[in-house]
Coordinates of C-alpha atoms in Angstrom, one line a residue:
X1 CA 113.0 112.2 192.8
X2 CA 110.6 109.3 192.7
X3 CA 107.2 109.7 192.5
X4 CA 104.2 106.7 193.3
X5 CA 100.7 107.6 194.1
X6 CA 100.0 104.9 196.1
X7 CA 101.6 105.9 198.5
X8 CA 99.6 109.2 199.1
X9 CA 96.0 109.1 200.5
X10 CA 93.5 108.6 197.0
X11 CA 92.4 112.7 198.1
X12 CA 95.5 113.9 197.7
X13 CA 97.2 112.5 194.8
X14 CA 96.4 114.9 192.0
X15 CA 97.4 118.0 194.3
X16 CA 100.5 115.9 194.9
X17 CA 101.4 114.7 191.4
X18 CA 100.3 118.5 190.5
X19 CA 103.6 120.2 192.8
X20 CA 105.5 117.5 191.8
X21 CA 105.5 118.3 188.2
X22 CA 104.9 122.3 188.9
X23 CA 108.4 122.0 191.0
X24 CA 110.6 119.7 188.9
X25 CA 109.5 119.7 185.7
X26 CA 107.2 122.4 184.0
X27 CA 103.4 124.2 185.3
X28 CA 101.0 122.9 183.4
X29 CA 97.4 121.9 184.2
X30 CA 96.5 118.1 184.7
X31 CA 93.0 116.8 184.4
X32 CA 93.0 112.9 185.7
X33 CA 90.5 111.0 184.3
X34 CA 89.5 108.4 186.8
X35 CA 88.2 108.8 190.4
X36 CA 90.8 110.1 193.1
X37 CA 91.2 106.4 194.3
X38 CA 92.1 105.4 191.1
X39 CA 94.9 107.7 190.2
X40 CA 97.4 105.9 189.6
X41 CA 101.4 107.8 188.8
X42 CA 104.2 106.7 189.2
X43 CA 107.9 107.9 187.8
X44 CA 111.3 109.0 188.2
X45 CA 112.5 112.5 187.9
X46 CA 116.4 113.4 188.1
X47 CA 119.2 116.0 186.4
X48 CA 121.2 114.4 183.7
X49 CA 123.9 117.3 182.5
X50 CA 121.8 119.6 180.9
X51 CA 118.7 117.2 180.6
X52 CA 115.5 116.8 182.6
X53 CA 114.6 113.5 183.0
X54 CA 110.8 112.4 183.8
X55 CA 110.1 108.9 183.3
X56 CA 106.1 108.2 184.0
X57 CA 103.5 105.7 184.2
X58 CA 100.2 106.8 184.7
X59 CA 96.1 106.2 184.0
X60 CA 94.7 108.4 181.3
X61 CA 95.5 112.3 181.5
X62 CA 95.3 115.2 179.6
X63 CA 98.4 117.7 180.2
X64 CA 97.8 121.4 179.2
X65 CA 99.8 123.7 179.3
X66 CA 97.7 127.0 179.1
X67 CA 98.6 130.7 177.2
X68 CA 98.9 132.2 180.7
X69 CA 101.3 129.3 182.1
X70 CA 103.1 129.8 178.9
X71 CA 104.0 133.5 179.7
X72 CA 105.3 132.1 183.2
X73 CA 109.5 133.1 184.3
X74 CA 110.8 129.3 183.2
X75 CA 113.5 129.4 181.1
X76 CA 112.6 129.1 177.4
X77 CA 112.9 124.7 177.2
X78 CA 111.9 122.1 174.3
X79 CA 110.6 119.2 175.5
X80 CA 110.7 115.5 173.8
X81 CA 108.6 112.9 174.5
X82 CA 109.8 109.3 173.7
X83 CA 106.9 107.1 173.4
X84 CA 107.4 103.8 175.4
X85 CA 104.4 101.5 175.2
X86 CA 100.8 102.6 173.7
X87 CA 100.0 106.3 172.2
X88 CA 99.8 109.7 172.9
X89 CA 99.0 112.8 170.9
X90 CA 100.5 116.1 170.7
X91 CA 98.9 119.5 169.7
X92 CA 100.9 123.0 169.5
X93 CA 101.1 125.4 166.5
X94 CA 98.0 124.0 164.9
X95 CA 99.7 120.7 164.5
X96 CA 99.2 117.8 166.3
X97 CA 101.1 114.3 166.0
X98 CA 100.1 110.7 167.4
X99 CA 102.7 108.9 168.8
X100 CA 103.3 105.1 169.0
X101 CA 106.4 103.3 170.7
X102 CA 109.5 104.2 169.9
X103 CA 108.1 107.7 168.2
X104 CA 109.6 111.1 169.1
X105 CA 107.4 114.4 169.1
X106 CA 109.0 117.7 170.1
X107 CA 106.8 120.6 172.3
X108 CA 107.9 124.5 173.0
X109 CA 107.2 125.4 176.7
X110 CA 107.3 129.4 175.3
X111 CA 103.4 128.7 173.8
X112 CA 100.7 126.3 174.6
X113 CA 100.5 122.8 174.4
X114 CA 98.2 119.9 174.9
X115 CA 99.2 116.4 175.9
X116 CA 96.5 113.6 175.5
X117 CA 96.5 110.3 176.8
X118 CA 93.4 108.8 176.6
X119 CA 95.1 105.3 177.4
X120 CA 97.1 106.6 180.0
X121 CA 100.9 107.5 180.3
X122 CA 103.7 105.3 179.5
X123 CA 106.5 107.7 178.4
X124 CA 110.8 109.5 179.3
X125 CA 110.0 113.2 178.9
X126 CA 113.4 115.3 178.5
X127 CA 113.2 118.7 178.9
X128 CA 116.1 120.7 177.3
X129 CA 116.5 124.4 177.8
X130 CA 116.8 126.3 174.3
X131 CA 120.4 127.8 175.3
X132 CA 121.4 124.0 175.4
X133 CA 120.2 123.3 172.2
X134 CA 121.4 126.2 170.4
X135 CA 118.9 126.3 167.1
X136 CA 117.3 129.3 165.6
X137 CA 113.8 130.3 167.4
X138 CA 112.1 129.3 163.6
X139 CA 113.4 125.8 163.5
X140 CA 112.4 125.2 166.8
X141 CA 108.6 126.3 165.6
X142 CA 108.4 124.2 162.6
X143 CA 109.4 121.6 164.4
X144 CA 106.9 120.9 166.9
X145 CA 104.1 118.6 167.2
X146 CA 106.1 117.1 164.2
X147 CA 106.6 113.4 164.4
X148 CA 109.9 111.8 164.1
X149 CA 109.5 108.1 163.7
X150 CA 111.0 105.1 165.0
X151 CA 111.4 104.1 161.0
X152 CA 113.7 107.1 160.5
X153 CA 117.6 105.8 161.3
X154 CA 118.3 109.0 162.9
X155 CA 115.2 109.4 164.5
X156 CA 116.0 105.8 165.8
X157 CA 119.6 106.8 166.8
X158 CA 118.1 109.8 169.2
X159 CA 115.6 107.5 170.7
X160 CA 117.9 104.8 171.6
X161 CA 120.2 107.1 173.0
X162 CA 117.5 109.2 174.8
X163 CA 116.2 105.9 176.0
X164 CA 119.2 104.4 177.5
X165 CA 119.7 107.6 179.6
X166 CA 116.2 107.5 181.0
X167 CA 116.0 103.5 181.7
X168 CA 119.8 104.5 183.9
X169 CA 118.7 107.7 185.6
X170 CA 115.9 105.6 187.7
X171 CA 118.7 102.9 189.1
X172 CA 120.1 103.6 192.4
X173 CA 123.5 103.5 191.1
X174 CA 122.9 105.9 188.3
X175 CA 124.7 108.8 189.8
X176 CA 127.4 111.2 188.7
X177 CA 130.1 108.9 189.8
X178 CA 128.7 106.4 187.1
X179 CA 129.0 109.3 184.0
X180 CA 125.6 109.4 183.5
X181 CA 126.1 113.5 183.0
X182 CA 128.3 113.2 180.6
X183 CA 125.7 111.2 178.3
X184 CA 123.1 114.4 178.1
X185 CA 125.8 116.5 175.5
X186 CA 125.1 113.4 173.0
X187 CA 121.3 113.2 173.3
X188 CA 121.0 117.0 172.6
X189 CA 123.7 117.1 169.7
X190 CA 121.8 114.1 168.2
X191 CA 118.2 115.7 168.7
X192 CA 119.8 118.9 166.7
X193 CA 121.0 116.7 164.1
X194 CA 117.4 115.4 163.6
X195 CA 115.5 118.8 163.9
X196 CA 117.6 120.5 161.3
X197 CA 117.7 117.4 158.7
X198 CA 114.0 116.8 159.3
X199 CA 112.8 120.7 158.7
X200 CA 115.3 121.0 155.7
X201 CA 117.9 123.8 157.1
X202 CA 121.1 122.3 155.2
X203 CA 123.5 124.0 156.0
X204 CA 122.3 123.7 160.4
X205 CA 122.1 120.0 159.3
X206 CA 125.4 120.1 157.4
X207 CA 127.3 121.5 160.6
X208 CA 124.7 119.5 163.3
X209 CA 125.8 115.8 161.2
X210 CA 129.4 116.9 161.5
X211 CA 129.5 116.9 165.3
X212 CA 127.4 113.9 165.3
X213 CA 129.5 112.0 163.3
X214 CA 132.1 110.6 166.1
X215 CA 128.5 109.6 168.2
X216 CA 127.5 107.6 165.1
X217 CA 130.5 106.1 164.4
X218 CA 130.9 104.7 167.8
X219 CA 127.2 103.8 168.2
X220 CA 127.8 101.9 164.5
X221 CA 130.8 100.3 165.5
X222 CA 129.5 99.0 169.3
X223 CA 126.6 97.6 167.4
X224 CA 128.8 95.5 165.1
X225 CA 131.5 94.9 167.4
X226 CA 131.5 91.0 166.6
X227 CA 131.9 91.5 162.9
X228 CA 134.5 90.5 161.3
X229 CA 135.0 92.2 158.8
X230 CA 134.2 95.3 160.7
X231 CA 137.2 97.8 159.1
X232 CA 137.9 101.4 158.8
X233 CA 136.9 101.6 155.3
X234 CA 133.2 99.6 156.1
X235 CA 132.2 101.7 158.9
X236 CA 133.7 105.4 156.5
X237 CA 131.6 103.6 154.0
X238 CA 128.8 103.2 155.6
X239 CA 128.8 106.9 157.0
X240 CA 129.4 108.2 153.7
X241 CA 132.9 110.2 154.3
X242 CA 136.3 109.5 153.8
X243 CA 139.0 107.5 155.7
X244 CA 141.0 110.7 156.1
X245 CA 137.6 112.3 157.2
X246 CA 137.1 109.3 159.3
X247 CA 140.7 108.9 161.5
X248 CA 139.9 113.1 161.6
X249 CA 136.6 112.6 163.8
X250 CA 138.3 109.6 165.8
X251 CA 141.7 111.9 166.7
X252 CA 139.5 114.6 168.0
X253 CA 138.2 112.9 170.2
X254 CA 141.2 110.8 171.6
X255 CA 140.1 107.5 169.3
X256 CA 142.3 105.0 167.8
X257 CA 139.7 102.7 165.8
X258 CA 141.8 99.8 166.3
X259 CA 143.0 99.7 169.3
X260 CA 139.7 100.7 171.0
X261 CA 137.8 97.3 169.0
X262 CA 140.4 95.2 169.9
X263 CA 139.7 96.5 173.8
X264 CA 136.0 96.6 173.8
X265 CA 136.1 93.4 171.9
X266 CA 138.0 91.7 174.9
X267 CA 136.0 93.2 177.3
X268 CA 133.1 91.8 176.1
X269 CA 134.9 88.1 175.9
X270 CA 136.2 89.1 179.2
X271 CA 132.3 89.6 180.5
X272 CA 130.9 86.5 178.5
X273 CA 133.3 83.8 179.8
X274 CA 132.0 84.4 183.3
X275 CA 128.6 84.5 182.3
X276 CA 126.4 81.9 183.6
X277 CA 124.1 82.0 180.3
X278 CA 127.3 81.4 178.3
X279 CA 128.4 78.5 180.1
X280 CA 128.1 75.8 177.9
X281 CA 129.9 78.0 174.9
X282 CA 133.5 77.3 174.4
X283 CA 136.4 79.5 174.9
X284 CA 137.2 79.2 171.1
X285 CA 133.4 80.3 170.6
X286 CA 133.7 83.4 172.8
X287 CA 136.4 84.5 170.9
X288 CA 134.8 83.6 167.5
X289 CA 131.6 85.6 168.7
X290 CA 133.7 88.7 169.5
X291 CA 135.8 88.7 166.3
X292 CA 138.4 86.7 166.8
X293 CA 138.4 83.9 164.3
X294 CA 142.2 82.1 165.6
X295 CA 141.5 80.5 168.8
X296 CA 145.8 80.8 169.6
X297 CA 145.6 84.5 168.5
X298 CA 142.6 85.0 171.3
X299 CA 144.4 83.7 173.9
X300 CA 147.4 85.6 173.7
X301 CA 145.5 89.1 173.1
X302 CA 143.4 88.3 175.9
X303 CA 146.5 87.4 178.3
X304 CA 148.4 90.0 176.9
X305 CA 145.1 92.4 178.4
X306 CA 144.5 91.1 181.5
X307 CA 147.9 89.3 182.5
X308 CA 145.4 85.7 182.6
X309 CA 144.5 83.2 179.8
X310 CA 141.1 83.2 178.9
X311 CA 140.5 79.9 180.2
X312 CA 142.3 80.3 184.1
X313 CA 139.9 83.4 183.8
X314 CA 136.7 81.3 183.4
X315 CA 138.2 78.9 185.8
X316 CA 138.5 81.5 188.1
X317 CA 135.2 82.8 188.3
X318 CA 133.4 79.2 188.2
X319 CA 135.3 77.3 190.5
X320 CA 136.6 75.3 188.2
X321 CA 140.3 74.4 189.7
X322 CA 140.3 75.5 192.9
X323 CA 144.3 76.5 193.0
X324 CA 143.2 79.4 191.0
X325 CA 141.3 81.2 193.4
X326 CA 144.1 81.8 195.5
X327 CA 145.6 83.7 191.8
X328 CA 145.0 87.6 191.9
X329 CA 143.8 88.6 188.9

């Protein structure tokens, strides 16, 4: 569901906005502070597994969420708000926590809430019903209105996952048949892994950093894909476990950490040689750039992938011997 105010007569839009949100997302009350002419929303609302997605750009607010809305028949939900550009405060529990980009903040639609945004809106909202996230009722209440970061790594780890799910829900072609529902299981299994280490439950954080560990891995080992000397025993290293512990994590979940570098590792050669921004690099550089230091080595691995040699593949894709367009690759 899309949402833009300017398309709605400058009388209307709060009502508007105010179903909108009372549909989709959550009741709560929303006091606009300019004139009705200048309201200005606009946002992106969608179903992503488990996850409610509101993406939103608006003039300054102030969202409340009132003791009598809080006794309403929603299911019992958590909300997080990822901060995207300016700042934002929280208040629930007699807390209250000012965000800036990149921050988290967590909020209990079971009691009330304020949101304020003096300088307007810029912000993903995910709302994430308390069945989904499976943590004890007092976690959940010391945890609200608590600020997690951008600085914290795991705090930075849920964000940028959270992030990349909102920024592909608003595209036309984010749609089931893309596996965008499969990406809301992560986000919520991360989140626990941050509420539990942040409050201090060890043993929830012990068991929520376990089934993180294969979504950090992988998110460590995209990140550093063109490293060299990216090996098993660096990236068990790095997450503090063992290499048995390690190739554990990976078999459960259908992973062998070899095989699936050298693949995304040509993939990505695969996507760059085609690139017009990459143009002027040479195949050898590609290859270099993507871990693989022997040019000879490169091509083979690559044709050996894609039944083409790296450079008929560039050639194919830039015109650059016309014979080999008539080649099916």
């Amino acid at each position: 569901m899309l949402i833009d105010s300017t398309a709605m007569a400058p009388g209307e839009r709060a009502e508007a906005i105010r179903q909108v949100i009372w549909s989709s997302v959550v009741r709560v009350e929303i006091t606009h502070q300019p004139e009705p002419q200048l309201i200005r929303t606009v946002g992106a609302i969608s179903r992503v597994g488990p996850l409610t997605v509101c993406s939103v750009r608006a003039n300054a607010t102030t969202v409340r969420r009132t003791p009598a809305l809080a006794r309403d028949d929603m299911e019992p939900s958590v909300f997080v708000g990822l901060q995207v550009t300016g700042s934002s405060v929280v208040v629930q529990d007699g807390r209250e926590a000012v965000l800036q980009p990149g921050d988290l903040v967590l909020y209990d639609t079971t009691r009330p809430y304020s949101l304020l945004n003096r300088d307007g809106i810029h912000q993903h909202y995910f709302r994430i019903p308390h069945a989904e996230l499976a943590l004890p009722t007092r976690l959940l209440e010391r945890s609200t209105a608590v600020l997690f970061s951008r600085r914290d790594p795991l705090a930075d780890l849920t964000a940028t996952c959270l992030r990349r799910i909102a920024r592909r829900q608003a595209r036309p072609a984010a749609s089931p048949g893309h596996g965008l529902d499969a990406a809301g299981r992560p986000g919520i299994e991360l989140l626990r892994a941050l509420i539990t280490a942040r409050v201090g439950d060890h043993r929830a954080a012990f068991q929520a950093s376990d089934e993180t560990l294969y979504l950090r891995v992988m998110d460590y080992v995209r990140a550093h894909l063109g490293d060299h000397d990216l090996t098993p025993a660096r990236v068990a290293a790095y997450h503090h476990v063992s290499l048995r512990q390690l190739y554990k994590v990976l078999s459960r979940n259908g992973v062998h950490l070899g095989d699936w570098v050298r693949s995304q590792r040509l993939e990505r050669c695969r996507a760059e040689l085609v690139a017009p921004w990459a143009g002027h690099r040479s195949i050898a550089a590609v290859g270099y750039r993507w871990g693989f230091p022997n040019a000879s080595h490169f091509s083979r691995a690559f044709k050996g992938a894609f039944g083409i040699t790296p450079s008929d593949w560039r050639a194919l894709h830039t015109g650059g011997d016309e014979n080999l367009r008539a080649v099916d690759p």
